[in-house]
GROMACS .gro file of C-alpha atoms in nm:
model
  297
    1MET     CA    1   9.768  18.914   7.036
    2ILE     CA    2   9.973  19.032   7.305
    3LEU     CA    3  10.244  19.199   7.064
    4SER     CA    4   9.964  19.385   6.899
    5ARG     CA    5   9.881  19.583   7.245
    6GLY     CA    6  10.195  19.742   7.222
    7LYS     CA    7  10.299  19.706   7.573
    8CYS     CA    8  10.608  19.472   7.539
    9GLY     CA    9  10.875  19.777   7.563
   10LEU     CA   10  10.920  19.745   7.189
   11SER     CA   11  10.933  20.007   6.928
   12ASN     CA   12  10.615  20.004   6.665
   13CYS     CA   13  10.852  19.911   6.384
   14THR     CA   14  10.980  19.608   6.551
   15THR     CA   15  10.642  19.505   6.675
   16ARG     CA   16  10.495  19.535   6.328
   17TYR     CA   17  10.770  19.301   6.187
   18LEU     CA   18  10.724  19.049   6.486
   19VAL     CA   19  10.309  19.038   6.451
   20ALA     CA   20  10.379  18.987   6.066
   21MET     CA   21  10.615  18.709   6.145
   22ALA     CA   22  10.353  18.553   6.435
   23THR     CA   23  10.098  18.586   6.194
   24ALA     CA   24  10.261  18.395   5.904
   25ASP     CA   25  10.361  18.129   6.152
   26VAL     CA   26  10.024  18.053   6.270
   27LEU     CA   27   9.876  18.051   5.930
   28LEU     CA   28  10.149  17.792   5.810
   29ILE     CA   29  10.070  17.563   6.148
   30ILE     CA   30   9.673  17.610   6.046
   31ASN     CA   31   9.729  17.528   5.638
   32ASP     CA   32   9.966  17.282   5.653
   33VAL     CA   33   9.969  17.084   6.016
   34ILE     CA   34   9.614  17.066   6.070
   35LEU     CA   35   9.420  17.131   5.765
   36ARG     CA   36   9.676  16.927   5.542
   37GLN     CA   37   9.847  16.667   5.758
   38ILE     CA   38   9.624  16.618   6.020
   39GLY     CA   39   9.316  16.623   5.808
   40HIS     CA   40   9.492  16.393   5.526
   41TYR     CA   41   9.553  16.119   5.799
   42TYR     CA   42   9.269  16.138   6.030
   43PHE     CA   43   8.990  16.258   5.826
   44PRO     CA   44   9.073  16.099   5.450
   45GLY     CA   45   8.781  16.146   5.198
   46SER     CA   46   8.639  16.496   5.341
   47PHE     CA   47   8.613  16.793   5.123
   48LEU     CA   48   8.970  16.890   5.181
   49ASP     CA   49   9.061  16.599   4.955
   50ILE     CA   50   8.886  16.747   4.664
   51THR     CA   51   9.159  16.821   4.391
   52PRO     CA   52   9.058  17.212   4.379
   53VAL     CA   53   9.047  17.221   4.746
   54CYS     CA   54   9.380  17.069   4.818
   55SER     CA   55   9.548  17.284   4.533
   56VAL     CA   56   9.408  17.608   4.690
   57ASN     CA   57   9.539  17.476   5.060
   58TYR     CA   58   9.877  17.406   4.911
   59VAL     CA   59   9.914  17.726   4.758
   60LEU     CA   60   9.803  17.882   5.070
   61VAL     CA   61  10.060  17.645   5.271
   62ARG     CA   62  10.356  17.758   5.022
   63SER     CA   63  10.250  18.124   5.055
   64ALA     CA   64  10.240  18.145   5.459
   65ARG     CA   65  10.549  17.960   5.450
   66ASP     CA   66  10.769  18.209   5.228
   67CYS     CA   67  10.627  18.489   5.409
   68SER     CA   68  10.719  18.304   5.744
   69VAL     CA   69  11.091  18.287   5.596
   70TRP     CA   70  11.108  18.625   5.437
   71PHE     CA   71  10.938  18.813   5.717
   72THR     CA   72  11.216  18.671   5.919
   73ILE     CA   73  11.477  18.789   5.637
   74THR     CA   74  11.329  19.141   5.635
   75PHE     CA   75  11.346  19.201   6.022
   76SER     CA   76  11.683  19.061   6.039
   77PHE     CA   77  11.753  19.348   5.753
   78ASP     CA   78  11.588  19.576   5.974
   79ARG     CA   79  11.790  19.525   6.288
   80PHE     CA   80  12.114  19.510   6.066
   81VAL     CA   81  12.014  19.912   5.938
   82ALA     CA   82  11.920  19.959   6.309
   83ILE     CA   83  12.299  19.874   6.434
   84CYS     CA   84  12.536  19.903   6.166
   85CYS     CA   85  12.354  20.209   5.986
   86GLN     CA   86  12.281  20.526   6.194
   87LYS     CA   87  12.270  20.781   5.923
   88LEU     CA   88  11.966  20.568   5.743
   89LYS     CA   89  11.812  20.432   6.058
   90THR     CA   90  11.584  20.729   6.112
   91LYS     CA   91  11.451  20.697   5.771
   92TYR     CA   92  11.429  20.320   5.730
   93CYS     CA   93  11.329  20.197   6.060
   94THR     CA   94  10.971  20.320   6.088
   95GLU     CA   95  10.615  20.174   6.099
   96LYS     CA   96  10.503  20.293   5.775
   97THR     CA   97  10.824  20.125   5.603
   98ALA     CA   98  10.776  19.820   5.789
   99THR     CA   99  10.430  19.827   5.667
  100VAL     CA  100  10.509  19.867   5.303
  101ILE     CA  101  10.790  19.605   5.295
  102LEU     CA  102  10.578  19.341   5.462
  103SER     CA  103  10.252  19.431   5.261
  104MET     CA  104  10.498  19.420   4.932
  105THR     CA  105  10.674  19.109   5.018
  106CYS     CA  106  10.353  18.906   5.123
  107ILE     CA  107  10.186  19.016   4.784
  108LEU     CA  108  10.470  18.902   4.564
  109LEU     CA  109  10.508  18.593   4.760
  110CYS     CA  110  10.168  18.502   4.721
  111LEU     CA  111  10.199  18.577   4.332
  112LYS     CA  112  10.484  18.351   4.316
  113ASN     CA  113  10.304  18.087   4.470
  114ILE     CA  114  10.013  18.067   4.182
  115PRO     CA  115  10.149  17.831   3.961
  116PHE     CA  116  10.172  17.569   4.209
  117TYR     CA  117   9.784  17.556   4.205
  118PHE     CA  118   9.822  17.386   3.827
  119VAL     CA  119  10.069  17.144   3.927
  120PHE     CA  120   9.838  16.883   4.072
  121GLU     CA  121   9.599  16.632   3.893
  122PRO     CA  122   9.340  16.403   4.085
  123VAL     CA  123   9.393  16.044   4.167
  124LEU     CA  124   9.039  15.944   4.145
  125ILE     CA  125   8.716  16.064   3.986
  126ILE     CA  126   8.406  15.971   4.179
  127SER     CA  127   8.083  16.104   4.066
  128ASN     CA  128   8.224  16.383   3.856
  129VAL     CA  129   8.412  16.504   4.177
  130PRO     CA  130   8.802  16.499   4.149
  131LEU     CA  131   8.953  16.373   4.442
  132PHE     CA  132   9.317  16.425   4.617
  133CYS     CA  133   9.653  16.589   4.437
  134TYR     CA  134   9.932  16.394   4.281
  135PRO     CA  135  10.184  16.588   4.114
  136LYS     CA  136  10.191  16.605   3.737
  137SER     CA  137  10.492  16.399   3.579
  138ILE     CA  138  10.560  16.734   3.384
  139LEU     CA  139  10.681  16.878   3.695
  140TYR     CA  140  11.013  16.720   3.706
  141THR     CA  141  11.044  16.683   3.319
  142GLU     CA  142  10.931  16.989   3.137
  143PRO     CA  143  11.195  17.272   3.115
  144GLY     CA  144  10.968  17.563   3.234
  145TRP     CA  145  10.846  17.376   3.550
  146VAL     CA  146  11.202  17.257   3.645
  147GLY     CA  147  11.326  17.611   3.631
  148TYR     CA  148  11.026  17.731   3.799
  149HIS     CA  149  11.115  17.447   4.101
  150TRP     CA  150  11.457  17.555   4.103
  151PHE     CA  151  11.393  17.921   4.135
  152ASP     CA  152  11.162  17.841   4.446
  153LYS     CA  153  11.402  17.658   4.602
  154VAL     CA  154  11.686  17.916   4.550
  155LEU     CA  155  11.419  18.179   4.702
  156ILE     CA  156  11.341  17.930   4.989
  157PRO     CA  157  11.570  17.873   5.141
  158LEU     CA  158  11.929  17.904   4.974
  159LEU     CA  159  11.903  18.276   4.945
  160PRO     CA  160  11.777  18.296   5.292
  161PHE     CA  161  12.023  18.101   5.409
  162ALA     CA  162  12.295  18.316   5.255
  163LEU     CA  163  12.124  18.670   5.337
  164ILE     CA  164  12.066  18.553   5.721
  165LEU     CA  165  12.444  18.450   5.743
  166LEU     CA  166  12.575  18.762   5.559
  167LEU     CA  167  12.351  18.988   5.757
  168ASN     CA  168  12.403  18.862   6.112
  169SER     CA  169  12.768  18.824   6.060
  170ILE     CA  170  12.804  19.166   5.913
  171THR     CA  171  12.596  19.253   6.263
  172VAL     CA  172  12.781  19.072   6.480
  173GLY     CA  173  13.109  19.189   6.374
  174HIS     CA  174  12.978  19.551   6.413
  175ILE     CA  175  12.865  19.499   6.771
  176PHE     CA  176  13.194  19.356   6.838
  177MET     CA  177  13.404  19.641   6.717
  178ALA     CA  178  13.165  19.885   6.880
  179SER     CA  179  13.221  19.696   7.223
  180GLN     CA  180  13.592  19.692   7.216
  181VAL     CA  181  13.579  20.089   7.167
  182ARG     CA  182  13.336  20.123   7.434
  183LYS     CA  183  13.566  19.943   7.664
  184ARG     CA  184  13.861  20.139   7.579
  185LEU     CA  185  13.624  20.451   7.631
  186ARG     CA  186  13.521  20.341   7.968
  187GLY     CA  187  13.880  20.263   8.066
  188HIS     CA  188  13.860  19.888   8.166
  189ASN     CA  189  14.207  19.806   8.333
  190LYS     CA  190  14.371  19.680   8.629
  191GLY     CA  191  14.077  19.415   8.724
  192GLU     CA  192  13.823  19.719   8.739
  193ASN     CA  193  13.468  19.565   8.720
  194ARG     CA  194  13.203  19.797   8.651
  195SER     CA  195  12.880  19.669   8.468
  196ASP     CA  196  12.812  19.824   8.124
  197PRO     CA  197  12.434  19.800   8.044
  198GLU     CA  198  12.473  19.884   7.651
  199MET     CA  199  12.762  19.576   7.638
  200GLU     CA  200  12.527  19.370   7.815
  201SER     CA  201  12.233  19.469   7.571
  202ARG     CA  202  12.466  19.418   7.276
  203ARG     CA  203  12.573  19.082   7.397
  204LYS     CA  204  12.215  18.933   7.417
  205SER     CA  205  12.152  19.080   7.056
  206VAL     CA  206  12.468  18.871   6.934
  207ILE     CA  207  12.295  18.572   7.132
  208LEU     CA  208  11.974  18.633   6.964
  209LEU     CA  209  12.136  18.665   6.611
  210PHE     CA  210  12.310  18.335   6.660
  211SER     CA  211  12.025  18.165   6.779
  212ILE     CA  212  11.813  18.287   6.480
  213SER     CA  213  12.062  18.214   6.213
  214GLY     CA  214  12.125  17.887   6.418
  215SER     CA  215  11.797  17.764   6.417
  216PHE     CA  216  11.689  17.818   6.081
  217ILE     CA  217  11.991  17.653   5.917
  218LEU     CA  218  11.971  17.383   6.142
  219LEU     CA  219  11.585  17.302   6.070
  220TRP     CA  220  11.613  17.357   5.736
  221LEU     CA  221  11.918  17.174   5.655
  222THR     CA  222  11.748  16.825   5.608
  223TYR     CA  223  11.498  16.980   5.353
  224VAL     CA  224  11.793  17.124   5.179
  225ILE     CA  225  12.000  16.807   5.152
  226GLU     CA  226  11.680  16.621   5.050
  227PHE     CA  227  11.594  16.851   4.758
  228PHE     CA  228  11.953  16.838   4.638
  229ARG     CA  229  11.980  16.445   4.681
  230TYR     CA  230  11.683  16.356   4.449
  231ARG     CA  231  11.754  16.639   4.197
  232ILE     CA  232  12.140  16.532   4.148
  233ALA     CA  233  12.007  16.194   4.116
  234GLY     CA  234  11.729  16.291   3.887
  235ARG     CA  235  11.453  16.087   4.059
  236ASN     CA  236  11.079  16.179   4.126
  237PRO     CA  237  11.058  16.254   4.510
  238ASN     CA  238  10.734  16.044   4.507
  239TYR     CA  239  10.888  15.717   4.418
  240LEU     CA  240  11.109  15.653   4.767
  241ASN     CA  241  11.207  15.371   4.952
  242ASP     CA  242  11.152  15.357   5.314
  243SER     CA  243  11.440  15.509   5.458
  244LEU     CA  244  11.454  15.779   5.248
  245LEU     CA  245  11.079  15.854   5.255
  246VAL     CA  246  11.113  15.907   5.636
  247PHE     CA  247  11.445  16.128   5.567
  248ARG     CA  248  11.219  16.358   5.353
  249ASN     CA  249  10.943  16.353   5.620
  250VAL     CA  250  11.186  16.470   5.897
  251GLY     CA  251  11.292  16.754   5.679
  252ILE     CA  252  10.923  16.849   5.637
  253MET     CA  253  10.863  16.830   5.981
  254LEU     CA  254  11.183  17.006   6.094
  255GLN     CA  255  11.074  17.273   5.835
  256ASN     CA  256  10.728  17.328   6.011
  257LEU     CA  257  10.884  17.353   6.363
  258ASN     CA  258  11.103  17.660   6.230
  259SER     CA  259  10.752  17.823   6.186
  260CYS     CA  260  10.727  17.748   6.569
  261THR     CA  261  11.056  17.892   6.669
  262ASN     CA  262  11.108  18.254   6.543
  263SER     CA  263  10.857  18.408   6.763
  264PHE     CA  264  11.017  18.255   7.100
  265ILE     CA  265  11.340  18.345   6.989
  266TYR     CA  266  11.261  18.687   6.917
  267VAL     CA  267  11.041  18.785   7.183
  268VAL     CA  268  10.990  18.527   7.474
  269THR     CA  269  11.356  18.604   7.569
  270GLN     CA  270  11.209  18.977   7.637
  271SER     CA  271  11.127  19.039   7.997
  272LYS     CA  272  10.838  19.276   7.951
  273PHE     CA  273  10.659  19.029   7.722
  274ARG     CA  274  10.700  18.759   7.964
  275GLN     CA  275  10.516  18.989   8.199
  276GLN     CA  276  10.239  19.049   7.958
  277LEU     CA  277  10.196  18.681   7.901
  278LEU     CA  278  10.185  18.614   8.270
  279VAL     CA  279   9.933  18.878   8.277
  280ALA     CA  280   9.739  18.722   7.983
  281VAL     CA  281   9.754  18.371   8.170
  282LYS     CA  282   9.631  18.508   8.486
  283TYR     CA  283   9.339  18.735   8.344
  284PRO     CA  284   9.047  18.436   8.272
  285VAL     CA  285   9.160  18.299   8.626
  286LEU     CA  286   9.109  18.611   8.808
  287LEU     CA  287   8.795  18.694   8.565
  288ILE     CA  288   8.634  18.349   8.689
  289ILE     CA  289   8.731  18.409   9.051
  290GLN     CA  290   8.558  18.763   9.033
  291LEU     CA  291   8.275  18.602   8.891
  292VAL     CA  292   8.237  18.328   9.153
  293LYS     CA  293   8.264  18.609   9.427
  294LYS     CA  294   7.999  18.807   9.287
  295GLN     CA  295   7.748  18.510   9.253
  296LYS     CA  296   7.796  18.419   9.624
  297PHE     CA  297   7.717  18.749   9.742
   0.00000   0.00000   0.00000
């Protein structure tokens, strides 16, 4: 809500990417953490456990997760173009381009996840109502499903791993080279210590880029290791001993945590956003105080 007001000193293009990322993250928290995880453990037997409902919810979870990751990639590419490709910047880094890219990315990822609706079968059928979602055995044996599962894991998170590292390394290298040239042009020598706002801005950009790529890789690493472990072993991940099950659940927890970090990394470090956040926090308090004063008089 704060970003959508456009008072954070960010361009319309950047704001559009950040709002999309925050929206995808919120949808993932709602569908996965609240409806799927909390609903399953604390409200068993509710309508959320009906097989078609939990299948739809699983598709929504996967779609929101994929959008969260790939919106991060598209924004990283936008920053790469803005910093490293000055000729392309004026045409690519626009609000219209951002809208088209985000819309197409969302549509394609949602279509990609539709097959996940058909991978579950009910555990129980009570009064002709199928309950709970259990993966079909063909998911791990049928060549088509195995290939689709590999495609899904390459798309999320293996390819994003590679793209984030590539884009950020090129961007950081470009910033470093530009900073060296700027130092020589400004004539820094013999202990002269003049502040350079441009170099300070670039230094902050490098910190942000490393924070983004580092948090993404660290928070998804456990999930990736667990995936390769059961794929190489050729075992069904639904049949795990206690230690492996804990390892798998930790990977899922860290994967969900990644959806809570991107917006903070990109935005909370901005001073104008912090100011708008403080205004938003103070507003209801000030409103209550004004109402109380009016009632007294």
